[in-house]
Short mmCIF file of C-alpha atoms in Angstrom, two decimals:
data_model
loop_
_atom_site.label_atom_id
_atom_site.label_comp_id
_atom_site.label_asym_id
_atom_site.label_seq_id
_atom_site.Cartn_x
_atom_site.Cartn_y
_atom_site.Cartn_z
CA MET A 1 -43.88 0.37 44.42
CA LEU A 2 -45.30 3.86 44.42
CA GLN A 3 -43.95 6.88 42.71
CA VAL A 4 -43.52 10.30 45.20
CA ARG A 5 -41.70 13.22 45.04
CA ASN A 6 -39.48 13.75 41.98
CA GLY A 7 -40.72 10.74 40.33
CA ARG A 8 -38.91 8.48 43.03
CA ARG A 9 -40.00 4.97 43.51
CA LEU A 10 -40.97 3.93 46.77
CA GLY A 11 -41.18 0.31 48.17
CA PHE A 12 -43.70 -0.63 50.52
CA ALA A 13 -45.49 -4.00 51.75
CA GLU A 14 -48.80 -4.24 53.74
CA TYR A 15 -49.59 -6.82 56.83
CA GLY A 16 -52.31 -7.19 59.28
CA ARG A 17 -55.92 -6.42 58.36
CA PRO A 18 -56.65 -4.33 55.24
CA ASP A 19 -59.53 -2.40 56.21
CA GLY A 20 -57.96 -2.15 59.99
CA GLN A 21 -56.25 0.92 62.05
CA PRO A 22 -53.36 2.31 60.08
CA CYS A 23 -49.76 1.94 61.06
CA PHE A 24 -46.98 2.86 59.37
CA TYR A 25 -43.71 0.89 60.23
CA PHE A 26 -40.12 1.65 59.86
CA HIS A 27 -37.53 -0.87 59.73
CA GLY A 28 -34.24 -1.07 61.46
CA HIS A 29 -30.70 -0.53 60.13
CA PRO A 30 -30.19 -2.14 57.68
CA GLY A 31 -33.44 -3.45 57.18
CA SER A 32 -36.28 -3.60 54.78
CA ARG A 33 -40.25 -3.68 54.16
CA LEU A 34 -40.25 -7.57 54.67
CA GLU A 35 -39.22 -7.05 58.59
CA ALA A 36 -42.74 -6.27 59.33
CA GLU A 37 -44.06 -9.46 58.47
CA VAL A 38 -43.25 -10.67 62.27
CA ALA A 39 -46.36 -8.57 63.02
CA HIS A 40 -48.60 -9.60 60.28
CA GLU A 41 -50.76 -12.23 62.23
CA VAL A 42 -51.11 -10.22 65.30
CA ALA A 43 -51.84 -7.20 63.68
CA ALA A 44 -54.62 -8.66 61.80
CA SER A 45 -56.18 -10.13 64.71
CA ALA A 46 -55.88 -6.80 66.53
CA GLY A 47 -57.46 -4.93 63.86
CA ILE A 48 -54.50 -3.06 62.39
CA ARG A 49 -53.31 -2.32 58.99
CA VAL A 50 -49.53 -2.08 58.69
CA VAL A 51 -48.14 -0.52 55.95
CA ALA A 52 -43.87 -1.06 55.99
CA LEU A 53 -41.91 1.35 53.77
CA ASP A 54 -38.36 0.81 52.39
CA ARG A 55 -36.40 3.90 53.06
CA PRO A 56 -34.97 5.41 49.96
CA GLY A 57 -31.82 3.21 48.88
CA TYR A 58 -33.28 0.13 50.57
CA GLY A 59 -35.05 -2.64 48.85
CA LEU A 60 -37.50 -1.28 46.11
CA SER A 61 -37.17 2.44 47.00
CA ASP A 62 -35.06 4.44 44.80
CA PHE A 63 -32.13 6.17 46.52
CA GLU A 64 -32.29 9.75 47.37
CA PRO A 65 -29.20 12.11 47.30
CA GLY A 66 -29.06 14.34 50.33
CA ARG A 67 -31.89 12.83 52.17
CA THR A 68 -32.42 13.54 55.90
CA ILE A 69 -34.43 12.01 58.60
CA LEU A 70 -36.73 14.70 58.10
CA SER A 71 -37.16 13.68 54.74
CA GLY A 72 -38.88 10.91 55.82
CA PRO A 73 -42.14 12.25 56.69
CA ARG A 74 -42.99 13.66 53.43
CA ASP A 75 -42.90 10.21 51.75
CA VAL A 76 -44.98 8.75 54.53
CA GLU A 77 -47.71 11.81 53.85
CA ALA A 78 -47.30 11.10 50.12
CA VAL A 79 -48.23 7.64 50.68
CA ALA A 80 -50.59 8.49 53.22
CA ASP A 81 -52.76 10.79 50.46
CA LEU A 82 -52.59 8.09 48.08
CA PHE A 83 -53.89 5.46 50.34
CA GLY A 84 -56.57 8.21 51.53
CA LEU A 85 -55.44 7.86 55.14
CA GLY A 86 -56.32 10.67 57.47
CA ARG A 87 -54.82 9.89 60.79
CA PHE A 88 -52.40 7.06 61.65
CA ALA A 89 -49.95 5.76 63.92
CA VAL A 90 -46.01 5.37 63.75
CA LEU A 91 -44.00 2.21 64.95
CA GLY A 92 -40.14 2.27 64.36
CA ALA A 93 -37.83 -0.61 65.44
CA SER A 94 -34.00 0.11 65.83
CA GLY A 95 -32.74 2.65 63.56
CA GLY A 96 -36.21 3.15 62.50
CA GLY A 97 -37.20 4.44 65.83
CA PRO A 98 -35.87 8.04 64.62
CA TYR A 99 -38.00 8.09 61.66
CA ALA A 100 -40.96 7.46 63.30
CA LEU A 101 -40.13 9.93 65.81
CA ALA A 102 -39.73 12.48 62.95
CA CYS A 103 -43.09 11.71 61.79
CA GLY A 104 -44.74 12.48 65.19
CA TYR A 105 -42.66 15.60 65.20
CA ALA A 106 -43.61 16.76 61.67
CA LEU A 107 -46.90 15.50 61.20
CA ARG A 108 -48.47 16.10 64.88
CA GLU A 109 -51.86 16.64 62.96
CA ARG A 110 -51.88 13.52 61.61
CA VAL A 111 -49.85 11.09 63.67
CA SER A 112 -52.20 9.63 66.44
CA SER A 113 -49.39 7.77 68.44
CA VAL A 114 -45.63 6.57 68.21
CA GLY A 115 -44.43 3.22 69.24
CA LEU A 116 -40.50 2.35 69.69
CA ILE A 117 -39.05 -1.04 69.63
CA SER A 118 -35.36 -1.28 70.78
CA SER A 119 -34.83 2.49 69.35
CA ILE A 120 -31.48 4.10 69.13
CA ALA A 121 -31.49 7.63 70.93
CA PRO A 122 -29.28 10.66 69.62
CA TYR A 123 -25.54 9.77 69.74
CA GLU A 124 -24.69 13.25 71.02
CA ALA A 125 -26.65 12.77 74.31
CA THR A 126 -24.26 12.17 77.44
CA GLY A 127 -24.20 8.75 78.37
CA VAL A 128 -26.59 7.09 75.80
CA THR A 129 -23.92 4.70 74.38
CA LYS A 130 -22.78 2.91 77.77
CA GLY A 131 -23.20 -0.71 77.31
CA MET A 132 -23.23 -0.22 73.73
CA ARG A 133 -21.03 -2.80 71.65
CA TRP A 134 -17.92 -0.58 70.86
CA GLN A 135 -17.57 -1.08 66.84
CA ASN A 136 -21.34 0.08 66.69
CA ARG A 137 -20.47 3.00 68.66
CA ALA A 138 -17.18 3.98 66.44
CA GLY A 139 -19.07 3.16 63.29
CA PHE A 140 -22.09 5.38 63.96
CA GLN A 141 -20.00 8.16 65.40
CA LEU A 142 -17.30 7.92 62.89
CA GLY A 143 -19.25 7.26 59.84
CA ALA A 144 -21.21 10.43 60.66
CA ARG A 145 -18.45 12.56 60.73
CA PHE A 146 -16.40 10.90 57.68
CA PRO A 147 -19.35 9.50 55.34
CA PRO A 148 -16.72 7.66 53.15
CA LEU A 149 -16.19 5.45 56.07
CA ALA A 150 -19.80 4.57 56.45
CA GLN A 151 -19.88 3.76 52.73
CA LEU A 152 -17.03 1.62 53.27
CA ILE A 153 -18.68 -0.04 56.45
CA MET A 154 -21.87 -0.73 54.60
CA TRP A 155 -20.01 -2.00 51.11
CA SER A 156 -18.27 -4.70 53.07
CA MET A 157 -21.36 -5.95 54.93
CA ALA A 158 -23.20 -5.85 51.56
CA ARG A 159 -20.40 -7.93 50.38
CA GLN A 160 -19.89 -10.48 53.05
CA LEU A 161 -23.64 -10.88 52.85
CA ARG A 162 -23.42 -11.74 48.69
CA ARG A 163 -20.67 -13.99 49.48
CA ASP A 164 -21.86 -16.13 52.31
CA PRO A 165 -25.45 -15.10 53.86
CA GLU A 166 -25.24 -17.93 56.61
CA ARG A 167 -22.07 -16.91 57.65
CA THR A 168 -23.47 -12.89 57.92
CA VAL A 169 -26.20 -14.01 60.08
CA ASP A 170 -23.62 -16.04 62.26
CA ALA A 171 -21.66 -12.76 62.65
CA ILE A 172 -24.69 -10.67 63.52
CA ALA A 173 -25.77 -13.17 66.45
CA SER A 174 -22.22 -13.22 68.00
CA ALA A 175 -22.24 -9.38 68.27
CA MET A 176 -25.56 -9.43 70.02
CA SER A 177 -26.48 -10.30 73.59
CA PRO A 178 -26.71 -14.22 74.61
CA SER A 179 -30.60 -13.75 74.69
CA ASP A 180 -30.33 -12.02 70.99
CA ALA A 181 -28.27 -14.91 69.94
CA GLU A 182 -30.59 -17.65 70.95
CA ILE A 183 -33.50 -16.03 69.13
CA ALA A 184 -31.41 -15.56 66.03
CA HIS A 185 -30.18 -19.04 65.83
CA ARG A 186 -33.62 -20.69 65.40
CA PRO A 187 -34.23 -21.65 62.09
CA GLU A 188 -37.44 -19.57 61.31
CA ILE A 189 -35.99 -16.33 62.56
CA ARG A 190 -32.60 -17.12 60.63
CA GLN A 191 -34.85 -17.01 57.73
CA VAL A 192 -36.55 -13.96 58.43
CA LEU A 193 -33.27 -12.34 59.07
CA ARG A 194 -31.51 -13.60 55.99
CA THR A 195 -34.15 -12.34 53.73
CA ASP A 196 -34.59 -8.82 55.54
CA LEU A 197 -30.88 -8.31 54.91
CA THR A 198 -30.80 -9.74 51.37
CA GLU A 199 -33.59 -7.56 50.55
CA ALA A 200 -32.27 -4.44 52.61
CA PHE A 201 -29.09 -4.46 50.15
CA ARG A 202 -30.73 -5.15 46.80
CA GLN A 203 -29.64 -2.22 45.27
CA GLY A 204 -26.56 -1.96 47.08
CA SER A 205 -25.14 -0.41 50.23
CA GLY A 206 -25.90 3.23 49.32
CA GLY A 207 -29.17 3.60 51.61
CA ALA A 208 -27.63 1.72 54.61
CA ALA A 209 -24.64 4.14 54.13
CA ARG A 210 -26.59 7.14 54.25
CA ASP A 211 -28.10 5.91 57.36
CA VAL A 212 -25.33 5.59 59.00
CA VAL A 213 -24.54 8.96 58.48
CA LEU A 214 -28.06 10.34 59.32
CA LEU A 215 -28.43 7.96 62.28
CA GLY A 216 -24.87 9.04 63.99
CA ALA A 217 -25.50 12.91 63.35
CA PRO A 218 -27.89 15.25 65.29
CA TRP A 219 -31.42 14.11 63.85
CA GLY A 220 -32.74 17.59 63.32
CA PHE A 221 -35.67 18.10 65.73
CA ASP A 222 -36.28 18.37 69.73
CA LEU A 223 -37.44 15.17 71.22
CA GLY A 224 -39.15 17.62 73.95
CA GLU A 225 -41.54 18.88 70.89
CA ILE A 226 -43.06 15.56 70.42
CA THR A 227 -46.61 15.75 71.69
CA GLN A 228 -48.23 12.71 70.79
CA PRO A 229 -48.38 9.56 73.30
CA VAL A 230 -45.38 7.49 72.88
CA ARG A 231 -45.06 3.86 73.71
CA LEU A 232 -41.58 2.43 74.31
CA TRP A 233 -40.24 -1.33 74.52
CA HIS A 234 -36.62 -2.21 75.52
CA GLY A 235 -34.50 -5.01 76.63
CA GLU A 236 -32.15 -4.50 79.69
CA ASN A 237 -29.63 -6.60 77.89
CA ASP A 238 -29.44 -4.84 74.59
CA VAL A 239 -26.01 -4.18 73.40
CA LEU A 240 -26.77 -2.45 69.90
CA ALA A 241 -29.21 -0.09 71.41
CA PRO A 242 -28.02 -0.23 75.04
CA PRO A 243 -30.96 0.43 77.52
CA ALA A 244 -29.33 4.01 78.20
CA MET A 245 -30.59 5.14 74.85
CA GLY A 246 -34.24 3.84 75.83
CA ARG A 247 -34.11 5.90 79.12
CA HIS A 248 -33.02 8.97 77.49
CA LEU A 249 -36.16 8.92 74.98
CA ALA A 250 -38.24 8.25 77.76
CA ALA A 251 -37.04 10.92 79.91
CA MET A 252 -37.02 13.56 77.10
CA ILE A 253 -40.34 12.91 75.17
CA PRO A 254 -42.84 14.51 77.34
CA ASP A 255 -45.75 12.01 77.18
CA CYS A 256 -43.61 8.60 76.59
CA ARG A 257 -44.65 5.30 78.61
CA ALA A 258 -41.60 2.90 78.66
CA THR A 259 -41.51 -0.73 79.19
CA PHE A 260 -37.86 -2.49 79.83
CA TYR A 261 -37.83 -5.91 79.75
CA PRO A 262 -34.55 -7.16 82.09
CA ASP A 263 -33.84 -10.43 80.33
CA GLU A 264 -34.46 -9.30 76.70
CA GLY A 265 -32.04 -7.77 74.03
CA HIS A 266 -32.45 -6.31 70.81
CA LEU A 267 -34.46 -8.93 69.31
CA LEU A 268 -37.40 -8.69 71.63
CA ALA A 269 -39.93 -8.06 69.10
CA PHE A 270 -39.68 -11.67 68.08
CA GLU A 271 -40.72 -12.66 71.64
CA HIS A 272 -43.34 -9.77 72.23
CA MET A 273 -44.78 -8.60 69.06
CA PRO A 274 -48.33 -9.94 70.45
CA GLU A 275 -47.91 -8.08 73.51
CA ILE A 276 -46.54 -4.94 71.61
CA ILE A 277 -49.09 -4.75 69.01
CA ARG A 278 -51.96 -5.20 71.21
CA ALA A 279 -50.77 -2.43 73.65
CA PHE A 280 -50.07 -0.22 70.94
CA ALA A 281 -53.46 -0.78 69.40
CA THR A 282 -55.19 0.43 72.63
CA TYR A 283 -52.83 3.06 73.28
CA SER A 284 -53.35 4.42 69.85
#
């Protein structure tokens, strides 16, 4: 853990090569720093140092009342300064995508490139929720308008996870595409998902609830003002962040190179992380 603004503690984990090219990783929703372990071996072989942060209220990071998506870059900059990092890349998965993009927007002098894996897009954009599981669409759009609802949804998930983590993983798998469900039911992947979710709710559901509010509302910056090169990887069968979201991001970001996988869903990182890390390393 590190101390950042106002004495808050910020949890982090490092993967890959310790002296490699630095890349900050932003976990999904809900998730934790442990999610980035899937990139460890390939990042080490590609010469990349992955620094994965717990967002406030997740894992080891203290909750931050009133945080916004644009609060995130300040924490990243503080950690980069403590580690003596000048320029670095950023990589966000699913609900972590907006935080990676926020760093590209707010830290344009220090962020060399941005990577997006199965990222969500701004919910207010026309047509981006086409193909999305209706429960997710309603949860984020209504949760952003009514924060107590977001708190209730995430509290319920945390409660279910404490009572029966295996059943919770099964419920998550059943809410995904068939290709995702097949990946999620593999024993080694189940272990990763269970561990990551448990760590996400280590200190309760406050961090996850705040993310529902922030991710479902306007993000506070213009995608068209992101000037770095952006790489995007998205599955055509994704029902949590549907391909319409990936296409919107690719269309709105000036320098975006997108790859869409016709037979993949939301968990494409488990199948394609070597390809993603190596391509991202070259692009960075």
